[in-house]
mmCIF file of C-alpha atoms (C1' of nucleotides) and ligand atoms in Angstrom:
data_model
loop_
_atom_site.group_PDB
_atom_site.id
_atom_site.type_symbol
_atom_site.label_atom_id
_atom_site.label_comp_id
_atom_site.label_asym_id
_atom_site.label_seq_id
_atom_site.Cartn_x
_atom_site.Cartn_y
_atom_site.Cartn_z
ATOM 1 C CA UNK A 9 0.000 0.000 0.000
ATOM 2 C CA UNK A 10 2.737 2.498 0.430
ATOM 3 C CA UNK A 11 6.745 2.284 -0.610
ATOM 4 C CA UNK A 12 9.466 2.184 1.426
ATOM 5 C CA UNK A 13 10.749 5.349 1.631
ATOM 6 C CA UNK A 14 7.408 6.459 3.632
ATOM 7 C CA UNK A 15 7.977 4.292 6.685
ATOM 8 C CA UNK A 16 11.343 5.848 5.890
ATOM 9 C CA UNK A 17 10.311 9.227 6.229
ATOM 10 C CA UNK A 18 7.754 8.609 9.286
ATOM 11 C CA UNK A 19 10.123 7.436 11.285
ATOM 12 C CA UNK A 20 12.662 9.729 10.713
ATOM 13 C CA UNK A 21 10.539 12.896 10.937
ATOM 14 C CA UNK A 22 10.213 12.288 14.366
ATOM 15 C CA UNK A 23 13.870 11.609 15.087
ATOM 16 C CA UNK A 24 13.258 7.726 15.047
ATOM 17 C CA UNK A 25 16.051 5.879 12.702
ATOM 18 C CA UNK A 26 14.649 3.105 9.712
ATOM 19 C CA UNK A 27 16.822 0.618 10.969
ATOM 20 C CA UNK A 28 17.317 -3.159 8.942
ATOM 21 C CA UNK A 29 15.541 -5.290 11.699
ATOM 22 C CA UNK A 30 12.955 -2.726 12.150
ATOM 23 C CA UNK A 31 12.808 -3.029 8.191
ATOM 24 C CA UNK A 32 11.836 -6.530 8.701
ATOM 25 C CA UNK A 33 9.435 -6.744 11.556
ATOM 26 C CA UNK A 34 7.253 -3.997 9.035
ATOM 27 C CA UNK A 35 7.968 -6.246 6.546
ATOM 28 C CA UNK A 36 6.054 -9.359 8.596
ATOM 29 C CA UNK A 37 3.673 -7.421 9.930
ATOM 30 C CA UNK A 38 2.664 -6.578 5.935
ATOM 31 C CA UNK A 39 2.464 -9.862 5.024
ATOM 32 C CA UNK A 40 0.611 -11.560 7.513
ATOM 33 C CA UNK A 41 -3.069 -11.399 8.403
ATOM 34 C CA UNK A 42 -2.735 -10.084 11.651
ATOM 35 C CA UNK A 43 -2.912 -11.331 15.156
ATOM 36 C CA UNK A 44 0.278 -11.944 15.574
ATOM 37 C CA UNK A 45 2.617 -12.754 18.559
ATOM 38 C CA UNK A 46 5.667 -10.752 19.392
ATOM 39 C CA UNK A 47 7.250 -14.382 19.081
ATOM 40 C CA UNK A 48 5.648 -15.205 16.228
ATOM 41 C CA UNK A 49 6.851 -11.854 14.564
ATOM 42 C CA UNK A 50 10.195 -12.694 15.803
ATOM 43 C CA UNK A 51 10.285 -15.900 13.622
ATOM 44 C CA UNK A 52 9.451 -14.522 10.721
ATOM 45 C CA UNK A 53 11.541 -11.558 10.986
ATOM 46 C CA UNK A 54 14.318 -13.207 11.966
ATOM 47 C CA UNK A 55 14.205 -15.718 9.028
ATOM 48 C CA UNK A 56 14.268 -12.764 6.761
ATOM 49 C CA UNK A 57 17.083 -11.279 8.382
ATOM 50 C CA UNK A 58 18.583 -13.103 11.204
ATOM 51 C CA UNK A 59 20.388 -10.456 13.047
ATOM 52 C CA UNK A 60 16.635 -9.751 14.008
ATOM 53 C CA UNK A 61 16.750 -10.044 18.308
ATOM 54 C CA UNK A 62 13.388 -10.493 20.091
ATOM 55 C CA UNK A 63 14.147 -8.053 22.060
ATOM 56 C CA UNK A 64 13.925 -5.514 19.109
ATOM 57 C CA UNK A 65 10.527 -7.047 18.006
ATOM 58 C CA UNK A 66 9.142 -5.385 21.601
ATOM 59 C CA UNK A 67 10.779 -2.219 21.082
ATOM 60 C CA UNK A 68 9.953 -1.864 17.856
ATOM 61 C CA UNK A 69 6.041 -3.460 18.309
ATOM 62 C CA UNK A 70 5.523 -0.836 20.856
ATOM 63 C CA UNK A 71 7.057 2.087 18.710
ATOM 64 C CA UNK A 72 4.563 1.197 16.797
ATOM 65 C CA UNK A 73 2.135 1.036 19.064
ATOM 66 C CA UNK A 74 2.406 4.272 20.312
ATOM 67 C CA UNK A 75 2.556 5.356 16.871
ATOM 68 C CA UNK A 76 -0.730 4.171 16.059
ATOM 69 C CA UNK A 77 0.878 1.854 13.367
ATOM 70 C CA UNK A 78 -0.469 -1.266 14.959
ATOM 71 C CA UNK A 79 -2.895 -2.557 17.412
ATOM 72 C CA UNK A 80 -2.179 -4.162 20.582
ATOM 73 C CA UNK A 81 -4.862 -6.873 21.392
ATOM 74 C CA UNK A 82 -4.719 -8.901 24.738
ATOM 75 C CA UNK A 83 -7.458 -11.964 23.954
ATOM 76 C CA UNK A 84 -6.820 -13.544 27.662
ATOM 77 C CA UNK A 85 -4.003 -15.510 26.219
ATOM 78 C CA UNK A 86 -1.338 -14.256 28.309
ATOM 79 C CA UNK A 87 0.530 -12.994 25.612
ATOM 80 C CA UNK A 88 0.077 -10.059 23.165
ATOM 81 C CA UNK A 89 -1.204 -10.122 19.755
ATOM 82 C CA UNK A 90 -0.539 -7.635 16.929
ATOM 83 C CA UNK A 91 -1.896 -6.088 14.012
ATOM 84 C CA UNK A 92 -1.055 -3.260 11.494
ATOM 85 C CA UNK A 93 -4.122 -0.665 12.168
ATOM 86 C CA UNK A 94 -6.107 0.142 8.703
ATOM 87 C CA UNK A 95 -4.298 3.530 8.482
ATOM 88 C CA UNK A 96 -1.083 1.455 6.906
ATOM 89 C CA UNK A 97 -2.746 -1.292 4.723
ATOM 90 C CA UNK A 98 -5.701 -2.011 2.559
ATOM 91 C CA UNK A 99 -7.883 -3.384 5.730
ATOM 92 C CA UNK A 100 -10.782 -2.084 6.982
ATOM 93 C CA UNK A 101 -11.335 -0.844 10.933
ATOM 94 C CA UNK A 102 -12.720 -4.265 12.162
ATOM 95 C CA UNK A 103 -13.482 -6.109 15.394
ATOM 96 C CA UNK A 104 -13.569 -9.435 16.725
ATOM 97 C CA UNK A 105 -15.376 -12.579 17.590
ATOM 98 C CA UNK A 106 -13.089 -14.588 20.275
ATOM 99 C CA UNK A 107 -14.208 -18.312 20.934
ATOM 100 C CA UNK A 108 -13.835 -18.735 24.362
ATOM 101 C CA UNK A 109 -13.093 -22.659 24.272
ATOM 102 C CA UNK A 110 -10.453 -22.671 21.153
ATOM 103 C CA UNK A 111 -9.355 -19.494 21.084
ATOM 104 C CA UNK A 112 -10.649 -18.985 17.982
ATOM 105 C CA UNK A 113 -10.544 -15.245 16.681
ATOM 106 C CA UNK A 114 -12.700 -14.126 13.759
ATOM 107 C CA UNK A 115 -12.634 -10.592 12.347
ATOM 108 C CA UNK A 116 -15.985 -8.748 11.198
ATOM 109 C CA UNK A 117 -16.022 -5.629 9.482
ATOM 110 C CA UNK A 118 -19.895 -6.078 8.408
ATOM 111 C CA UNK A 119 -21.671 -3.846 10.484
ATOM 112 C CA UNK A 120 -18.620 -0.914 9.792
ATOM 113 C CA UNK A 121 -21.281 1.303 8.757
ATOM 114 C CA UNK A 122 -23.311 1.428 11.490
ATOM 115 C CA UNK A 123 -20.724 0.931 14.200
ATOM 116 C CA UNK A 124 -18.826 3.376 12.803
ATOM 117 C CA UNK A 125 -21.780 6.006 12.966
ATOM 118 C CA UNK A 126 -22.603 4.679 16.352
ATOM 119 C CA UNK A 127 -18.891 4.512 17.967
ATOM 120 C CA UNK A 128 -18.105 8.247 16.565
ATOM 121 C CA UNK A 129 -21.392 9.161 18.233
ATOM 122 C CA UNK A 130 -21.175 8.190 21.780
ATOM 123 C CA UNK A 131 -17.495 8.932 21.420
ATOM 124 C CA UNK A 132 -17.728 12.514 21.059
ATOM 125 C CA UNK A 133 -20.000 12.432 24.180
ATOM 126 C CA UNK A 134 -17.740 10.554 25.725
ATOM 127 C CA UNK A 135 -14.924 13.117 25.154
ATOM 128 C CA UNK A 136 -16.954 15.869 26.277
ATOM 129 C CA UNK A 137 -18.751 14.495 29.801
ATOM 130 C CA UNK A 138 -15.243 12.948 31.048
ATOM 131 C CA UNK A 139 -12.729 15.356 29.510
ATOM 132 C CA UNK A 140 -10.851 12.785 27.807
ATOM 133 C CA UNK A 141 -9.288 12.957 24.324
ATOM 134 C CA UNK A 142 -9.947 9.054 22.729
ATOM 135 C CA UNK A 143 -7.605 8.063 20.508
ATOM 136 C CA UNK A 144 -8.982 4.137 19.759
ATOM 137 C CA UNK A 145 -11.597 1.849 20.728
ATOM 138 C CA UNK A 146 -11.809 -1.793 20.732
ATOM 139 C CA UNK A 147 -15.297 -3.723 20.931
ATOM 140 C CA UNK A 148 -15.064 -7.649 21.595
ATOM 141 C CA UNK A 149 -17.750 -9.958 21.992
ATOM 142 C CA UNK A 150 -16.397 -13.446 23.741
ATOM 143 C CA UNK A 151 -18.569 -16.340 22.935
ATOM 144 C CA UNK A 152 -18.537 -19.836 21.608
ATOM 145 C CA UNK A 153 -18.128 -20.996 18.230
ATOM 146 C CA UNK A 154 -20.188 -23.280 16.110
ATOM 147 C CA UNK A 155 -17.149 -25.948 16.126
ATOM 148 C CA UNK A 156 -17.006 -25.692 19.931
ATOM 149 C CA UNK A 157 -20.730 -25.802 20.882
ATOM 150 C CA UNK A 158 -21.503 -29.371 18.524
ATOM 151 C CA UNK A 159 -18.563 -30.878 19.582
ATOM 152 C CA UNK A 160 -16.859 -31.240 16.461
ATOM 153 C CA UNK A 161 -13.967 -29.251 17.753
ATOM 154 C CA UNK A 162 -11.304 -31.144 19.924
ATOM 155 C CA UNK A 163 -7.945 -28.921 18.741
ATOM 156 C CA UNK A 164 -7.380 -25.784 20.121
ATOM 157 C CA UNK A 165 -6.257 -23.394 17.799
ATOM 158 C CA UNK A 166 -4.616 -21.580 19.889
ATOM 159 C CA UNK A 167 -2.552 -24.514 21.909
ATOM 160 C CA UNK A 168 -4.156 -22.561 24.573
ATOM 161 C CA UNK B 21 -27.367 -7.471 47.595
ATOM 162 C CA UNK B 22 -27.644 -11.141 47.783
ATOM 163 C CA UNK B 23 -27.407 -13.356 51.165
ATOM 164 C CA UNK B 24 -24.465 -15.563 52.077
ATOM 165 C CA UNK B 25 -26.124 -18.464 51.449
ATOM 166 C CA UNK B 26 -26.885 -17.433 47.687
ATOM 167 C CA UNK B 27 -23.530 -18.006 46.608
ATOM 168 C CA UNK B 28 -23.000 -20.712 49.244
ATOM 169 C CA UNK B 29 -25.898 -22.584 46.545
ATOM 170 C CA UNK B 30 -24.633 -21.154 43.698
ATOM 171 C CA UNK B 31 -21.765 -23.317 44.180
ATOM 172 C CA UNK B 32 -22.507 -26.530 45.705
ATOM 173 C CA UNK B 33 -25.428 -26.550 43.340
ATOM 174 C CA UNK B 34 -22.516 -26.697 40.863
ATOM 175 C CA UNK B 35 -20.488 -29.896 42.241
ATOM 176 C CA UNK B 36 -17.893 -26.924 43.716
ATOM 177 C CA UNK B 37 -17.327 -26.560 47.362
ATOM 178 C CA UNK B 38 -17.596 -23.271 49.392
ATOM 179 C CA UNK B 39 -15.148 -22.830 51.406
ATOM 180 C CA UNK B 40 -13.586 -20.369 53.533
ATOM 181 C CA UNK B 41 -10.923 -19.261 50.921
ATOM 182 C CA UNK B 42 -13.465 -18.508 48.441
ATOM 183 C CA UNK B 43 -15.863 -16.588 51.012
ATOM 184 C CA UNK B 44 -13.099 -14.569 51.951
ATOM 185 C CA UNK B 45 -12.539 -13.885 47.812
ATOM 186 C CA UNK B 46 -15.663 -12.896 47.225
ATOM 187 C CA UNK B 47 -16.125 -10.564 50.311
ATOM 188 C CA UNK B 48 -13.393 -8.585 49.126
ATOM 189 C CA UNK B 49 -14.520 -8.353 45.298
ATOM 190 C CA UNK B 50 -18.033 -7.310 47.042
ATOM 191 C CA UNK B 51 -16.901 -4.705 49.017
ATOM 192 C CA UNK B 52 -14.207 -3.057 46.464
ATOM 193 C CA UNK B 53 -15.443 -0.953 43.767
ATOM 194 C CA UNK B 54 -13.711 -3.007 41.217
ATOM 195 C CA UNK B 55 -10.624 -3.190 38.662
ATOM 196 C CA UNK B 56 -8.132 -4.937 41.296
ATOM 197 C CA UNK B 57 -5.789 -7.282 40.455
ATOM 198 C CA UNK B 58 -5.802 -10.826 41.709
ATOM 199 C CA UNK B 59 -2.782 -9.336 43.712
ATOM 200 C CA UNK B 60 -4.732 -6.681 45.321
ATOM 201 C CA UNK B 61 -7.767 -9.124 46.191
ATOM 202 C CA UNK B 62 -4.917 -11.707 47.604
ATOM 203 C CA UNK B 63 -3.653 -9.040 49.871
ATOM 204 C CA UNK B 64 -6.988 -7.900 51.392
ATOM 205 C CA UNK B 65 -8.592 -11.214 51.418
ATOM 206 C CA UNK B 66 -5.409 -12.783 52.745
ATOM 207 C CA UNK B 67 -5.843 -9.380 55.523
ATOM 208 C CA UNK B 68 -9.558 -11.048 56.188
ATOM 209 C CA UNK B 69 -8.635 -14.117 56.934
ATOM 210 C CA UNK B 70 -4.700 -15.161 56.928
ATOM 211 C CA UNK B 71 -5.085 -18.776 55.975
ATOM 212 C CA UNK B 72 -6.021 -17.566 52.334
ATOM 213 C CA UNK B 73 -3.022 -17.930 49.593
ATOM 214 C CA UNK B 74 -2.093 -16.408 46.858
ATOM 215 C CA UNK B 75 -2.385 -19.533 44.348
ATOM 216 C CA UNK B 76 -6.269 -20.019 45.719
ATOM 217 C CA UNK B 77 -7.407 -16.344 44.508
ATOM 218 C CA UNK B 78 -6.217 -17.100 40.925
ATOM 219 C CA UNK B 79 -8.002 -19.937 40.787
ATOM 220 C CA UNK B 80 -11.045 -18.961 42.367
ATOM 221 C CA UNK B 81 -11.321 -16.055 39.972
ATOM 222 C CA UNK B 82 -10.882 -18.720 36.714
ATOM 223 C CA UNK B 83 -13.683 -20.065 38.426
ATOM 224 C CA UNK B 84 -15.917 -16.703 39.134
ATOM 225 C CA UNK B 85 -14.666 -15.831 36.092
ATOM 226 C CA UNK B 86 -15.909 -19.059 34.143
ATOM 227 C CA UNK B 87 -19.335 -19.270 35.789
ATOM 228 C CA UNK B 88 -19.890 -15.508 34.423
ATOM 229 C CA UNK B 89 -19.647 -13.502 38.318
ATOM 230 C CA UNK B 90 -16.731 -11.937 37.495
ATOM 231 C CA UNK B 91 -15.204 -10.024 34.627
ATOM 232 C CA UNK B 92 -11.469 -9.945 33.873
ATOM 233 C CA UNK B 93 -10.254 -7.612 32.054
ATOM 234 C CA UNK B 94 -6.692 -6.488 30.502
ATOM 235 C CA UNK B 95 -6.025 -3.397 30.400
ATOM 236 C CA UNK B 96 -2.429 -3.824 29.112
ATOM 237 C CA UNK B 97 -0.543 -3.602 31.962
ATOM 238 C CA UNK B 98 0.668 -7.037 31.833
ATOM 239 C CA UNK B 99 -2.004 -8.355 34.216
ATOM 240 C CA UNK B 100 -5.480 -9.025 34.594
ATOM 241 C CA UNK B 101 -8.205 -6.969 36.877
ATOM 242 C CA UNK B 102 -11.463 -8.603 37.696
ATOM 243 C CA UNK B 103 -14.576 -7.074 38.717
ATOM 244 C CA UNK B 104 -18.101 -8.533 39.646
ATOM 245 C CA UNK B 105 -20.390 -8.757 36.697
ATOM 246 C CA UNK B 106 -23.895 -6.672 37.125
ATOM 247 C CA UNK B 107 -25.742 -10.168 38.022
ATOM 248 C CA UNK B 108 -24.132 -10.115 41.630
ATOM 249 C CA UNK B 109 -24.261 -6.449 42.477
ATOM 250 C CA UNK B 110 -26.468 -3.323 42.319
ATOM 251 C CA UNK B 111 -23.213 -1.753 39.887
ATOM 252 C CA UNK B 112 -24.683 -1.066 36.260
ATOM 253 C CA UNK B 113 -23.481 -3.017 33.504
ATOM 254 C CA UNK B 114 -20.484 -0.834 31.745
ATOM 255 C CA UNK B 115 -17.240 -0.022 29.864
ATOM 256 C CA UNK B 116 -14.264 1.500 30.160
ATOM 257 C CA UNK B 117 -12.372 4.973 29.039
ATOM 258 C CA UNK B 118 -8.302 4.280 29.753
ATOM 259 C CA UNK B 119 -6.085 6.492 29.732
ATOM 260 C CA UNK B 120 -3.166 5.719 27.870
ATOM 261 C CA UNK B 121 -0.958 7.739 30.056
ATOM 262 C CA UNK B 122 -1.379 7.361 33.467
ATOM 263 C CA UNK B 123 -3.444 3.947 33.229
ATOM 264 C CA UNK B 124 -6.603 5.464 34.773
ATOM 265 C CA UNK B 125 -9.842 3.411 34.421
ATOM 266 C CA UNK B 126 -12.564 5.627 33.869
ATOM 267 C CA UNK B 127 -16.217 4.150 34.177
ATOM 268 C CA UNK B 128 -18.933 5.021 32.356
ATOM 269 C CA UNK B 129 -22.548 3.520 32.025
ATOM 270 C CA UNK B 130 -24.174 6.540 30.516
ATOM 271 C CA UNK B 131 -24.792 5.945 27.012
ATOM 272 C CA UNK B 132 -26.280 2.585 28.519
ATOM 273 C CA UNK B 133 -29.462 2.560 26.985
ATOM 274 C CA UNK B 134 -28.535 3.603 23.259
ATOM 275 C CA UNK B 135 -25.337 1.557 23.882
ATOM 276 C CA UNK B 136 -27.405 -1.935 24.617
ATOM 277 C CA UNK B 137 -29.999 -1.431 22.116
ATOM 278 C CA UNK B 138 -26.927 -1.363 19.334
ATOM 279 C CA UNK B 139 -24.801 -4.077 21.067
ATOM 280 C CA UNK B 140 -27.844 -5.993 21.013
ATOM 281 C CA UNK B 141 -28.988 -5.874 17.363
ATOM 282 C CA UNK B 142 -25.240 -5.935 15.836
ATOM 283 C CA UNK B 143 -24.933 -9.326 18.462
ATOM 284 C CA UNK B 144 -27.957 -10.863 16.812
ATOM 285 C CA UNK B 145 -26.593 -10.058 13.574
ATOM 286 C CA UNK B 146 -22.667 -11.678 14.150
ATOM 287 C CA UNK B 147 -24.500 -14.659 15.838
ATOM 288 C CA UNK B 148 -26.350 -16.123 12.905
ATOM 289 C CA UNK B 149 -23.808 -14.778 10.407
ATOM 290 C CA UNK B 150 -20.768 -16.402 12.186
ATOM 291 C CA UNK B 151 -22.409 -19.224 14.020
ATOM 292 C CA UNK B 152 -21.506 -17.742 17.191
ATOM 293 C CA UNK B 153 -22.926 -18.406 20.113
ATOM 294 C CA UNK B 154 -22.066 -15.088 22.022
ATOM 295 C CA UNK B 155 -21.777 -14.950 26.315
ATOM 296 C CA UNK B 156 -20.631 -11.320 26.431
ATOM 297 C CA UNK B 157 -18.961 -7.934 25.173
ATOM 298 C CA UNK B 158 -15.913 -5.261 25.951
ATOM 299 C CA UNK B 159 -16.255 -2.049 24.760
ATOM 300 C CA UNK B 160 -12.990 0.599 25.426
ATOM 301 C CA UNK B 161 -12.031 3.670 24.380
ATOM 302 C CA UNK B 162 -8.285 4.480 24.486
ATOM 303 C CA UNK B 163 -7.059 7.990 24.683
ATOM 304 C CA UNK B 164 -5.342 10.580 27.169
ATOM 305 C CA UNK B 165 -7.273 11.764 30.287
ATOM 306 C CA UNK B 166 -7.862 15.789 31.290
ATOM 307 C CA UNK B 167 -5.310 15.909 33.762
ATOM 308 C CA UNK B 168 -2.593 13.874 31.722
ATOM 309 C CA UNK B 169 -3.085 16.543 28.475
ATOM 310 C CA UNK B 170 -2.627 19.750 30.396
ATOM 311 C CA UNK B 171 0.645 18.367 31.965
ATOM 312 C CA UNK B 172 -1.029 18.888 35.637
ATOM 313 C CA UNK B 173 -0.523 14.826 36.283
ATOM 314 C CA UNK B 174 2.981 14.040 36.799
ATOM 315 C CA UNK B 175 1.783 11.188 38.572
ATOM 316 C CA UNK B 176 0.680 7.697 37.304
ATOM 317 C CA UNK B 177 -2.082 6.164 38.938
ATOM 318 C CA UNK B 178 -1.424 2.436 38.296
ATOM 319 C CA UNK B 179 2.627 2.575 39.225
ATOM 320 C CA UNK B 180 3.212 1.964 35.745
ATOM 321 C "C1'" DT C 6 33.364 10.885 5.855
ATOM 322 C "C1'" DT C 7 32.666 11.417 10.475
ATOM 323 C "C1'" DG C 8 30.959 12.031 15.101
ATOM 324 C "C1'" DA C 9 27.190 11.878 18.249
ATOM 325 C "C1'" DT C 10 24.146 8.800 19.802
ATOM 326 C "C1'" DA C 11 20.037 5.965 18.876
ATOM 327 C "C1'" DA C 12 19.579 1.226 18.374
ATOM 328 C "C1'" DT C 13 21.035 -3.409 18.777
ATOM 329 C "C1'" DG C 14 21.219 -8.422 20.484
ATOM 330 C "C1'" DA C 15 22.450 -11.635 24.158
ATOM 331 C "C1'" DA C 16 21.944 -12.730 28.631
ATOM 332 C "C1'" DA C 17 20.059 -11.859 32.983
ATOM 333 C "C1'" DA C 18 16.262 -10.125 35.579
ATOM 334 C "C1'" DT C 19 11.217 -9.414 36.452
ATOM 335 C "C1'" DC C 20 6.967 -10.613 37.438
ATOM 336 C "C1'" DA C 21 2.296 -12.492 36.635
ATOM 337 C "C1'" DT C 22 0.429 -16.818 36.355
ATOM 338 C "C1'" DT C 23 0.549 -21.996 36.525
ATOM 339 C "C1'" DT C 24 1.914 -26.455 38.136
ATOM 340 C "C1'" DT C 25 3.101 -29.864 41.582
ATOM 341 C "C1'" DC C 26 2.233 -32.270 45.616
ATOM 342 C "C1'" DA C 27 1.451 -33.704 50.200
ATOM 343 C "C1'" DA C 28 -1.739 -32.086 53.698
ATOM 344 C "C1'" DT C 29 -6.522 -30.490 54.848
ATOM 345 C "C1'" DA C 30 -11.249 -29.292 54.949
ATOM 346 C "C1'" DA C 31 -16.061 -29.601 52.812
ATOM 347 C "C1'" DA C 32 -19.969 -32.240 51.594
ATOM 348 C "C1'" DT C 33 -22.740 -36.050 52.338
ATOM 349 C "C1'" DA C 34 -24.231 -40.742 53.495
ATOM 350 C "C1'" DG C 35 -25.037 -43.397 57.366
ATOM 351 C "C1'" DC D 3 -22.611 -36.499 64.877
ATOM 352 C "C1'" DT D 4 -18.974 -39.304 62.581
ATOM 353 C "C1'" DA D 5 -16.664 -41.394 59.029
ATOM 354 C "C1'" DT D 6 -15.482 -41.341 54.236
ATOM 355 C "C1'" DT D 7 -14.577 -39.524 49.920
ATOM 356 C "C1'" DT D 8 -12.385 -36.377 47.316
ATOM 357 C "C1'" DA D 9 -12.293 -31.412 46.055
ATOM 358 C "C1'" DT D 10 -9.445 -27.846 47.666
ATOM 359 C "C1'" DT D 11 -5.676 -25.906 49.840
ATOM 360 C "C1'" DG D 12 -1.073 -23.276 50.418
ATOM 361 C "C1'" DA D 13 3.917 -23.321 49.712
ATOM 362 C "C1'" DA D 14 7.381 -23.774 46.721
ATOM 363 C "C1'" DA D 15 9.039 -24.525 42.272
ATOM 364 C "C1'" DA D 16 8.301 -23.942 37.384
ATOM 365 C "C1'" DT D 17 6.866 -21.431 33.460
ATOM 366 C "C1'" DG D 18 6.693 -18.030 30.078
ATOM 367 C "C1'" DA D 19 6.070 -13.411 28.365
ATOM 368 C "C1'" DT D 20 8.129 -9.115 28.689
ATOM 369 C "C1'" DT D 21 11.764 -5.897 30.377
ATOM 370 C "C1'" DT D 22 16.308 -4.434 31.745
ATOM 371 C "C1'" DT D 23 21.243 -4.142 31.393
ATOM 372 C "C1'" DC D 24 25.231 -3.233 28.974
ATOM 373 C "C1'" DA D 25 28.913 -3.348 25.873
ATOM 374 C "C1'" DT D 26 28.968 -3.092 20.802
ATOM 375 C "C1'" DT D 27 27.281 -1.347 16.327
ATOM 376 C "C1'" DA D 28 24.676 1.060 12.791
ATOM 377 C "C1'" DT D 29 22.212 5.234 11.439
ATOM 378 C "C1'" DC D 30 22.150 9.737 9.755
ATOM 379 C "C1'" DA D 31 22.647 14.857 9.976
ATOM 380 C "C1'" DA D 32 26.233 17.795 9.299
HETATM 381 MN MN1 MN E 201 -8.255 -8.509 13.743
HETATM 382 MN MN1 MN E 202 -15.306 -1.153 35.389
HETATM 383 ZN ZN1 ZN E 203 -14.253 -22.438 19.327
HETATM 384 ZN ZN1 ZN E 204 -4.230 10.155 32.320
#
DNA sequence: TTGATAATGAAAATCATTTTCAATAAATAG
DNA sequence: CTATTTATTGAAAATGATTTTCATTATCAA
């Protein structure tokens, strides 16, 4: 969705350096369809370049973070889970389904109209009654799935 | 709200045991106004009755947690905070404002009527679309509190 | 090209949560 | 009430994700 040399120049606009193993961690986090481990980054990364260290996959993931670049999602796993936000790829704004038996996590965009409408609504409220400048929301409904409830799911997706 | 011998039922109706561990638990959660960490509800329920260890609170909140009496929530501090659900208090259902600063937890349960009325149609909607059988929902909003955007909050609330 | 310094990876440290296990207490039948 | 079964317990050790430390290296503005 967008060439190098614009991470290039977001970064170092604010006095952040493009750096080769941060090259790579974007790179991964590009390719894959989200929800993502900082472990799970780290393999990837690190087969594409392996000077890659884990502990650069945190610092970078929460640059990013804080740059709005990616989400941070905690599904109860005990463990982190990341995705680009829509601002940087072709995705839409979405939410999630989480299966609380396999772990299951299933995107929905569907309703974006509406939830969009409705979010931006009670937002701005929001902002005004408590004084408070939102930046992101998150909406999650936690459930089971069809596989889960008949039984024909014995493998967790998730090793849990 | 509820007598001692509700929950005493509650359980034993369920093949689990109440015992004086657990009792001590679930004083605490019902006299706390929520968001404390399991160890925040060790140390007062431990205070309440000395016998009561660490190890027992986690598990009795997986089990509050699983029979739907508790929330737990992540707020991305790198541990969980539980709260009772609405079902065994007088507290409103509600979600959550966080700062992204100094970790406060803001409350709010105001847009509670237009907010179930949407939750409640969009659920119907994901459940027959995605085969999901959905148990419940978290809605936060991220952003930077009053007192953290005009610099007058040097200190964080949750130690950080 | 160079110098200041932001960034790095490896290893050690943290810290929340889980597991193990022998001892104990709760429910229930008698 | 007592005995019996077995769920539950707490302490200590283990686990596993994330963070910190620190000496070395790579980035980039000048
Ligand atoms: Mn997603
Ligand atoms: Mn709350
Ligand atoms: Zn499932
Ligand atoms: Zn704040």
């Amino acid at each position: 969705m967008h060439g190098r040399g614009w991470w290039h120049r977001r970064f170092t606009n604010h006095g952040i350096r493009m750096t080769q193993s941060r090259e790579a961690i974007i790179d991964v986090l590009n390719g894959a369809d989200g929800h993502l481990t900082a472990a799970e980054i780290y393999l990837k990364a690190h087969e594409l370049n392996p000077a890659v260290g884990l502990t650069t996959v945190y610092r970078t993931l929460d640059i990013l973070t804080e740059m709005g670049v990616v989400y941070k999602f905690e599904f109860g796993e005990g463990k982190a889970r990341f995705e680009l936000t829509g601002e940087s790829t072709d995705r839409d704004h979405h939410h999630h389904l989480v299966c609380m038996k396999c772990k299951r996590i299933i995107d929905y965009s569907d309703m974006l109209g509406e939830e969009r409408a409705f979010i931006e609504k009670i937002q701005a409220k929001l902002a005004e009654r408590y004084d408070f400048e939102i930046r992101d929301h998150f909406l999650r409904f936690n459930g089971i799935c069809g596989q889960c409830r008949n039984g024909s799911n014995n493998i967790n997706f998730k090793e849990d």
